[in-house]
Tab-separated table of C-alpha atoms in Angstrom:
chain	number	residue	atom	x	y	z
Y	72	MET	CA	11.729	-0.236	19.731
Y	73	PRO	CA	10.055	0.306	16.311
Y	74	PRO	CA	10.856	-2.103	13.474
Y	75	LYS	CA	13.712	-1.317	11.044
Y	76	SER	CA	12.821	1.453	8.592
Y	77	PRO	CA	11.903	-0.040	5.220
Y	78	PRO	CA	13.612	1.533	2.179
Y	79	LEU	CA	10.603	2.116	-0.064
Y	80	GLY	CA	10.280	4.077	-3.230
Y	81	SER	CA	7.633	5.719	-5.253
Y	82	LEU	CA	7.697	2.936	-7.820
Y	83	ALA	CA	4.153	2.541	-6.599
Y	84	VAL	CA	2.981	5.287	-8.889
Y	85	GLN	CA	3.494	2.699	-11.659
Y	86	ALA	CA	3.500	5.388	-14.304
Y	87	PRO	CA	6.491	4.408	-16.360
Y	88	SER	CA	9.248	6.582	-14.970
Y	89	LEU	CA	12.869	6.495	-15.944
Y	90	THR	CA	14.013	7.746	-12.566
Y	91	PRO	CA	11.876	6.481	-9.679
Y	92	LYS	CA	12.357	8.432	-6.519
Y	93	ILE	CA	13.363	6.521	-3.428
Y	94	VAL	CA	11.629	7.660	-0.272
Y	95	HIS	CA	13.144	6.452	2.973
Y	96	VAL	CA	10.363	5.978	5.435
Y	97	SER	CA	11.530	6.906	8.928
Y	98	PRO	CA	9.820	7.581	12.245
Y	99	THR	CA	9.706	11.234	11.242
Y	100	THR	CA	7.620	10.227	8.162
Y	101	CYS	CA	5.186	8.371	10.404
Y	102	HIS	CA	4.823	11.296	12.872
Y	103	ASP	CA	4.240	13.826	10.098
Y	104	LEU	CA	0.675	12.863	9.180
Y	105	SER	CA	0.472	15.034	6.067
Y	106	LEU	CA	3.697	13.516	4.690
Y	107	PHE	CA	2.542	10.002	5.607
Y	108	LYS	CA	-0.828	10.483	3.898
Y	109	ASP	CA	0.800	12.087	0.832
Y	110	LEU	CA	3.068	9.084	0.503
Y	111	LEU	CA	0.158	6.685	0.701
Y	112	ARG	CA	-1.788	8.812	-1.806
Y	113	GLU	CA	1.107	8.370	-4.292
Y	114	TYR	CA	1.101	4.598	-3.689
Y	115	ARG	CA	-2.679	4.438	-4.224
Y	116	LYS	CA	-2.560	6.016	-7.715
Y	117	LEU	CA	-2.328	2.608	-9.358
Y	118	ASP	CA	-5.430	1.477	-7.513
Y	119	ASP	CA	-7.241	4.687	-8.359
Y	120	LEU	CA	-6.382	4.406	-12.064
Y	121	ILE	CA	-6.752	0.621	-12.472
Y	122	ASN	CA	-9.152	0.758	-15.432
Y	123	MET	CA	-6.895	3.149	-17.274
Y	124	ARG	CA	-3.905	0.984	-16.427
Y	125	LEU	CA	-5.652	-2.143	-17.729
Y	126	ASN	CA	-6.541	-0.279	-20.951
Y	127	ARG	CA	-2.990	0.922	-21.468
Y	128	THR	CA	-1.406	-2.416	-20.668
Y	129	THR	CA	-3.818	-4.243	-22.970
Y	130	ALA	CA	-3.034	-1.816	-25.775
Y	131	GLN	CA	0.689	-2.263	-25.176
Y	132	TYR	CA	0.457	-6.067	-25.452
Y	133	ARG	CA	-1.843	-5.775	-28.447
Y	134	ASP	CA	0.683	-3.538	-30.218
Y	135	GLN	CA	3.497	-5.946	-29.385
Y	136	ASP	CA	1.442	-8.821	-30.702
Y	137	ARG	CA	0.532	-6.972	-33.875
Y	138	LEU	CA	4.200	-6.089	-34.532
Y	139	GLY	CA	5.323	-9.642	-33.768
Y	140	LEU	CA	7.343	-8.505	-30.746
Y	141	GLY	CA	5.277	-10.459	-28.218
Y	142	GLY	CA	6.979	-13.789	-28.921
Y	143	LYS	CA	5.224	-17.051	-29.567
Y	144	THR	CA	2.879	-17.562	-26.588
Y	145	ASN	CA	-0.421	-19.299	-26.310
Y	146	VAL	CA	-1.673	-16.627	-23.902
Y	147	ASN	CA	-4.004	-13.991	-25.348
Y	148	VAL	CA	-3.385	-10.223	-25.019
Y	149	GLU	CA	-6.005	-9.663	-22.320
Y	150	ASP	CA	-4.640	-12.455	-20.144
Y	151	GLN	CA	-1.110	-11.015	-20.490
Y	152	ALA	CA	-2.376	-7.556	-19.577
Y	153	CYS	CA	-4.310	-8.908	-16.580
Y	154	ALA	CA	-1.238	-10.812	-15.352
Y	155	GLN	CA	0.958	-7.709	-15.690
Y	156	VAL	CA	-1.469	-5.408	-13.852
Y	157	TRP	CA	-2.006	-8.036	-11.172
Y	158	ARG	CA	1.775	-8.231	-10.523
Y	159	GLU	CA	1.903	-4.406	-10.291
Y	160	LEU	CA	-1.048	-4.354	-7.857
Y	161	VAL	CA	0.518	-7.031	-5.658
Y	162	LEU	CA	3.830	-5.197	-5.481
Y	163	ASN	CA	2.021	-1.976	-4.677
Y	164	TRP	CA	-0.170	-3.550	-1.994
Y	165	LYS	CA	2.895	-5.140	-0.435
Y	166	ARG	CA	4.805	-1.822	-0.321
Y	167	ARG	CA	1.847	0.049	1.167
Y	168	THR	CA	1.334	-2.679	3.762
Y	169	GLU	CA	5.010	-2.382	4.774
Y	170	ILE	CA	4.667	1.391	5.158
Y	171	VAL	CA	1.450	1.241	7.168
Y	172	ASP	CA	2.634	-1.617	9.398
Y	173	TYR	CA	5.919	0.165	10.038
Y	174	CYS	CA	4.188	3.451	10.940
Y	175	VAL	CA	1.671	1.689	13.134
Y	176	GLY	CA	4.604	0.193	15.065
Y	177	VAL	CA	6.396	3.514	15.327
Y	178	VAL	CA	3.346	5.419	16.560
Y	179	ASP	CA	2.334	2.673	18.989
Y	180	GLN	CA	5.890	2.614	20.458
Y	181	SER	CA	5.848	6.420	20.760
Y	182	MET	CA	2.624	6.252	22.748
Y	183	GLU	CA	3.970	3.563	25.019
Y	184	ASP	CA	7.109	5.651	25.637
Y	185	ARG	CA	4.949	8.668	26.586
Y	186	ARG	CA	2.872	6.559	28.961
Y	187	GLN	CA	6.006	5.251	30.654
Y	188	SER	CA	7.457	8.747	31.060
Y	189	MET	CA	4.185	9.924	32.634
Y	190	LYS	CA	4.390	7.234	35.300
Y	191	THR	CA	7.794	8.480	36.504
Y	192	GLU	CA	6.849	12.172	36.699
Y	193	ASP	CA	5.751	13.676	40.029
Y	194	ASP	CA	5.258	17.328	39.069
Y	195	PRO	CA	1.522	17.939	38.294
Y	196	ALA	CA	2.276	20.720	35.729
Y	197	ILE	CA	4.599	18.473	33.763
Y	198	GLN	CA	2.109	15.616	34.020
Y	199	ARG	CA	-0.614	17.867	32.512
Y	200	ARG	CA	1.713	18.778	29.622
Y	201	GLN	CA	2.551	15.127	29.100
Y	202	GLN	CA	-1.149	14.241	29.251
Y	203	GLY	CA	-1.816	16.768	26.475
Y	204	ALA	CA	1.042	15.354	24.389
Y	205	LEU	CA	-0.285	11.835	25.031
Y	206	TYR	CA	-3.704	12.921	23.787
Y	207	ALA	CA	-2.103	14.344	20.594
Y	208	GLU	CA	-0.238	11.036	20.112
Y	209	GLU	CA	-3.533	9.162	20.574
Y	210	VAL	CA	-5.152	11.213	17.791
Y	211	LYS	CA	-2.133	10.502	15.549
Y	212	ARG	CA	-2.257	6.824	16.435
Y	213	ASN	CA	-5.949	6.598	15.519
Y	214	GLN	CA	-5.347	8.257	12.139
Y	215	VAL	CA	-2.454	5.927	11.340
Y	216	HIS	CA	-4.475	2.910	12.432
Y	217	ASN	CA	-7.420	4.153	10.277
Y	218	GLU	CA	-5.141	3.699	7.220
Y	219	LEU	CA	-5.403	-0.098	7.806
Y	220	THR	CA	-9.154	0.139	7.223
Y	221	VAL	CA	-8.653	2.434	4.226
Y	222	GLU	CA	-6.245	-0.116	2.728
Y	223	LYS	CA	-8.901	-2.851	2.965
Y	224	ILE	CA	-11.423	-0.611	1.199
Y	225	VAL	CA	-8.982	0.424	-1.534
Y	226	ARG	CA	-7.930	-3.207	-2.160
Y	227	LYS	CA	-11.528	-4.395	-2.331
Y	228	ARG	CA	-12.443	-1.621	-4.781
Y	229	SER	CA	-9.358	-2.377	-6.911
Y	230	LEU	CA	-10.073	-6.083	-6.824
Y	231	ASP	CA	-13.667	-5.502	-7.914
Y	232	ALA	CA	-12.523	-3.348	-10.821
Y	233	PHE	CA	-9.826	-5.854	-11.739
Y	234	ARG	CA	-12.268	-8.819	-11.582
Y	235	SER	CA	-14.806	-6.953	-13.749
Y	236	ARG	CA	-12.190	-6.706	-16.523
Y	237	CYS	CA	-10.293	-9.937	-15.893
Y	238	LYS	CA	-13.088	-12.336	-15.097
Y	239	TYR	CA	-11.177	-15.542	-15.794
Y	240	PHE	CA	-7.780	-14.528	-14.436
Y	241	GLU	CA	-6.044	-16.479	-11.733
Y	242	PRO	CA	-2.386	-15.977	-10.915
Y	243	PRO	CA	-0.176	-18.951	-11.684
Y	244	LEU	CA	0.647	-21.323	-8.827
Y	245	SER	CA	4.333	-20.585	-9.474
Y	246	GLU	CA	3.926	-16.971	-8.276
Y	247	ALA	CA	3.653	-17.565	-4.498
Y	248	GLU	CA	3.427	-13.900	-3.490
Y	249	ALA	CA	0.715	-13.191	-6.068
Y	250	ARG	CA	-1.205	-16.308	-4.998
Y	251	LYS	CA	-1.033	-15.254	-1.336
Y	252	TRP	CA	-2.588	-11.860	-2.122
Y	253	TRP	CA	-5.116	-13.455	-4.494
Y	254	ASP	CA	-6.230	-15.987	-1.828
Y	255	ALA	CA	-6.454	-13.212	0.786
Y	256	ALA	CA	-8.505	-11.014	-1.568
Y	257	GLN	CA	-10.834	-13.914	-2.418
Y	258	ALA	CA	-11.310	-14.771	1.275
Y	259	SER	CA	-12.433	-11.192	2.034
Y	260	ARG	CA	-15.101	-11.154	-0.719
């Protein structure tokens, strides 16, 4: 049985939106490869536009600081911007990982169900049809599993861009989730 469907939204776009759209990921989403890939493409926009996001966030904090709205902190504008973008990246990576892991589970379970149904069938014509359907499921499974590799590549590229702009940034020890992703990213370098 596939894991429980995660309620995930397109907050991943990270373009300030007043009404984020909630997308409920279901087994149907996982089996419709174009929908699945479109959803991941939306979630990858932050990673694709990381330099622009860093520029905008830095400008936002600089404006707040200039207007005296930033409060009295000892943290400079660039560090604040880096921390904000890092939190957004981590949330985004976490959401995408949930989607991909969920869909991997759904597609793997679907393949296993097809294999089991083939074992109980005696009619050769039905077995051939089921073999063809199993082959189609195998192709779908491979494509969904390939998204795991794509995720690693996207994260590495985003981390490299982030590190080029935020050379001295390290997430605070108090942010456990951010530290976990930071440590994992550092280990894969």
